[in-house]
Amino acid sequence: MKPATGLSLALLLLLGWGASTLGLLQAHLAQWPWWLVVSAVLLRTLLQTGLFIVGHDAMHGVLVPHHPRWNHALGSCALGLYAGLAYGGCRQQHQRHHRCTASSHDPDFHPDPGAGPGRWYLRFMAGYLSPEQMGRLLGCWGALLLVSRPANPSSWANLLLLCTLPLLLSSLQLFLFGTYLPHRVQRSPRSAAAPASLDWPAWLSLLACFHFGYHREHHEHPELAWFELPTLRRQRRQLAQL
């Protein structure tokens, strides 16, 4: 059941991202009420983050576990659409994050206790950005403009609002709920060895970052897909109350 569920959710996220991208680039947003534009930006941000989560599950081999070639192909597609990211490099980085969590060798961690979230975010992003990656991302955006411009001459404004802005917000979302808040406790000498989990209900955890905030559970059981983390957390809390 798990592989079929994971694959179905991944395909829904990919299709939702593609359909919303093409549809909204052709929309005449100047005729929309402000709240509908804001809703579109938030929806696009959630779908953008969903692409990274699909790639993340693929990096752990749990997206299509019995078919590695399909697993990595879908992961590569998801990360490429997310921001022109190279799947192989991201996978190596993420494996190092799990092997060397909260150390100077962890590419997602800022070991300096005096570094605030701004400096940590810049270090975090530096591990993913490169000239090649930016070239792929800009090329993809250019292709989208060519496709959408005949239907909407101002599609460049839509691109900035509904592609560029959601990508930026998504990077902040992944950093804040999936890196900074769970791992900041590990910069203290007296902290526990494991990352923290955000003590939020499942519905809020889903909206915040596809349960990436249940980070301790993920690090202890990376073989679980993102949608399985709430069940593990609930089971642990029930056992703790016995």
C-alpha positions as MATLAB code, in Angstrom:
seq = 'MKPATGLSLALLLLLGWGASTLGLLQAHLAQWPWWLVVSAVLLRTLLQTGLFIVGHDAMHGVLVPHHPRWNHALGSCALGLYAGLAYGGCRQQHQRHHRCTASSHDPDFHPDPGAGPGRWYLRFMAGYLSPEQMGRLLGCWGALLLVSRPANPSSWANLLLLCTLPLLLSSLQLFLFGTYLPHRVQRSPRSAAAPASLDWPAWLSLLACFHFGYHREHHEHPELAWFELPTLRRQRRQLAQL';
ca = [
       0.000    0.000    0.000;
       2.763    2.460    0.862;
       4.526    2.491   -2.554;
       1.214    2.922   -4.397;
       0.155    5.739   -2.055;
       3.489    7.514   -2.332;
       3.564    7.276   -6.103;
      -0.048    8.449   -6.423;
       0.568   11.477   -4.192;
       3.764   12.298   -6.060;
       1.999   12.189   -9.427;
      -0.823   14.378   -8.078;
       1.698   16.963   -6.874;
       3.551   16.920  -10.193;
       0.329   17.235  -12.190;
      -0.999   19.952   -9.882;
       2.221   21.916  -10.215;
       2.240   21.597  -14.013;
      -1.427   22.444  -14.509;
      -1.303   25.431  -12.156;
       1.870   26.737  -13.798;
       0.508   26.689  -17.338;
      -2.961   27.831  -16.322;
      -1.935   30.715  -14.092;
       0.710   32.071  -16.455;
      -2.065   32.679  -18.980;
      -4.439   34.267  -16.450;
      -5.130   38.009  -16.480;
      -4.363   38.674  -12.824;
      -5.139   42.394  -13.056;
      -8.806   41.417  -13.243;
      -8.627   39.227  -10.154;
      -9.466   40.368   -6.586;
      -6.400   40.630   -4.346;
      -7.407   37.722   -2.106;
      -7.598   35.378   -5.093;
      -4.111   36.425   -6.221;
      -2.772   35.815   -2.706;
      -4.495   32.408   -2.644;
      -2.861   31.535   -5.968;
       0.581   32.487   -4.620;
       0.042   30.365   -1.498;
      -1.211   27.404   -3.542;
       1.780   27.655   -5.865;
       4.126   27.826   -2.851;
       2.593   24.677   -1.358;
       2.883   22.825   -4.671;
       6.450   24.064   -5.124;
       7.407   22.694   -1.719;
       5.619   19.482   -2.627;
       7.989   19.027   -5.569;
      10.973   19.122   -3.224;
       9.300   16.649   -0.871;
       8.797   14.250   -3.796;
      12.483   14.598   -4.639;
      13.389   14.151   -0.979;
      11.504   10.855   -0.717;
      13.201    9.707   -3.914;
      16.612   10.519   -2.433;
      15.775    8.110    0.398;
      14.571    5.488   -2.081;
      11.017    5.370   -0.706;
       9.133    6.948   -3.611;
       9.126    3.818   -5.790;
      11.131    1.478   -3.551;
      10.944   -1.647   -5.710;
      11.939    0.144   -8.901;
      15.083    2.233   -8.258;
      15.347    3.539  -11.821;
      11.801    4.919  -11.709;
      12.378    6.196   -8.181;
      15.431    8.238   -9.179;
      13.913    9.330  -12.504;
      10.863   10.821  -10.753;
      13.087   12.390   -8.114;
      15.255   13.952  -10.798;
      12.159   15.303  -12.558;
      10.750   16.769   -9.335;
      13.972   18.529   -8.311;
      14.571   19.753  -11.848;
      11.113   21.317  -11.958;
      11.525   22.668   -8.429;
      14.549   24.851   -9.178;
      16.726   23.240  -11.830;
      18.467   21.222   -9.118;
      20.736   18.325  -10.047;
      19.348   15.208   -8.403;
      22.687   13.419   -7.983;
      24.349   16.343   -6.226;
      21.352   16.953   -3.972;
      21.240   13.290   -3.059;
      24.896   13.292   -2.037;
      24.363   16.455    0.009;
      21.320   15.024    1.753;
      23.014   11.722    2.527;
      25.855   13.694    4.103;
      23.302   15.648    6.137;
      21.998   12.385    7.604;
      25.447   10.864    8.166;
      26.991   13.987    9.739;
      23.971   15.647   11.313;
      24.717   18.856   13.240;
      28.457   18.739   12.537;
      30.817   20.906   10.510;
      30.432   18.350    7.692;
      26.654   18.780    7.579;
      25.881   20.972    4.522;
      22.509   22.044    5.959;
      23.783   22.971    9.418;
      25.396   26.174   10.702;
      27.706   25.197   13.569;
      28.243   28.748   14.818;
      25.854   29.281   17.791;
      26.059   33.022   17.165;
      24.774   32.785   13.589;
      21.186   33.920   13.293;
      18.589   32.527   10.909;
      19.660   34.953    8.166;
      23.269   33.754    8.046;
      22.152   30.145    8.377;
      19.705   30.568    5.476;
      22.439   32.009    3.250;
      24.739   29.086    4.080;
      21.888   26.665    3.486;
      21.092   28.148    0.069;
      24.747   28.291   -0.979;
      24.829   24.496   -0.882;
      22.146   24.271   -3.567;
      22.824   27.230   -5.877;
      25.317   27.079   -8.721;
      25.748   28.712  -12.158;
      24.635   25.477  -13.840;
      21.544   25.226  -11.650;
      20.627   28.879  -12.272;
      21.092   28.367  -16.001;
      18.666   25.437  -15.984;
      16.146   27.376  -13.888;
      16.262   30.481  -16.091;
      16.041   28.319  -19.208;
      12.912   26.645  -17.856;
      11.343   30.004  -17.031;
      12.226   31.278  -20.497;
      10.493   28.289  -22.090;
       7.400   28.922  -19.965;
       7.292   32.538  -21.175;
       7.493   31.445  -24.811;
       4.580   29.055  -24.302;
       2.358   31.449  -22.341;
       3.104   34.798  -24.037;
       0.711   34.334  -27.012;
      -2.231   33.960  -24.617;
      -1.061   36.661  -22.208;
       1.435   39.400  -23.224;
       2.025   40.220  -19.530;
       2.900   36.631  -18.626;
       6.326   37.830  -17.425;
       4.594   39.528  -14.483;
       2.698   36.308  -13.760;
       5.992   34.423  -13.881;
       7.526   36.697  -11.249;
       4.474   36.504   -9.018;
       3.526   32.836   -9.444;
       6.854   31.132  -10.133;
       9.687   33.247   -8.759;
       7.956   34.370   -5.554;
       6.624   30.873   -4.667;
      10.106   29.416   -5.201;
      11.579   31.962   -2.796;
       8.807   31.376   -0.239;
       9.222   27.619   -0.621;
      12.960   27.826    0.089;
      12.185   29.789    3.247;
       9.507   27.251    4.196;
      11.862   24.294    3.775;
      14.636   26.079    5.648;
      12.521   27.295    8.550;
      10.409   24.201    9.234;
      12.734   21.516    7.902;
      16.157   22.785    8.973;
      16.375   25.790   11.278;
      13.701   25.046   13.875;
      14.435   21.278   14.137;
      18.239   21.600   14.202;
      18.920   24.864   16.027;
      18.751   23.109   19.412;
      21.767   21.034   18.379;
      24.073   24.052   18.387;
      23.997   24.175   22.167;
      26.648   22.055   23.962;
      23.953   20.834   26.356;
      21.451   19.892   23.675;
      20.220   16.394   22.947;
      21.972   14.588   20.117;
      18.802   14.242   18.047;
      17.014   17.010   16.141;
      13.738   18.295   17.528;
      10.244   17.828   16.140;
       7.716   20.622   15.967;
       4.869   19.827   18.372;
       2.087   20.702   15.953;
      -1.127   18.890   14.991;
      -0.956   16.872   11.779;
      -3.057   19.292    9.716;
      -0.776   22.236   10.572;
       2.337   20.133   10.067;
       1.082   19.228    6.597;
       0.437   22.833    5.597;
       3.666   24.060    7.139;
       5.967   21.742    5.203;
       4.511   18.318    4.390;
       5.417   17.021    7.870;
       9.083   17.974    7.449;
       8.730   19.472   10.917;
       8.424   15.968   12.388;
      12.145   15.932   11.974;
      13.293   13.671   14.753;
      11.008   10.938   13.450;
      12.396   11.434    9.959;
      16.040   11.205   11.049;
      15.384    8.093   13.106;
      13.293    6.450   10.362;
      14.355    7.836    6.970;
      12.807    4.771    5.342;
       9.336    6.235    6.005;
       7.598    8.413    3.428;
       6.550   11.946    4.389;
       2.877   11.001    4.857;
       3.776    8.198    7.294;
       5.490   10.457    9.821;
       2.287   11.615   11.608;
       1.316    7.992   12.314;
       4.732    7.262   13.835;
       4.565   10.404   15.953;
       1.044    9.561   17.151;
       2.093    6.022   18.072;
       5.029    7.339   20.082;
       2.865    9.754   21.987;
       0.375    7.021   22.783;
       3.167    4.771   24.093;
       4.531    7.631   26.207;
       1.120    8.014   27.886;
       0.906    4.350   28.912;
];
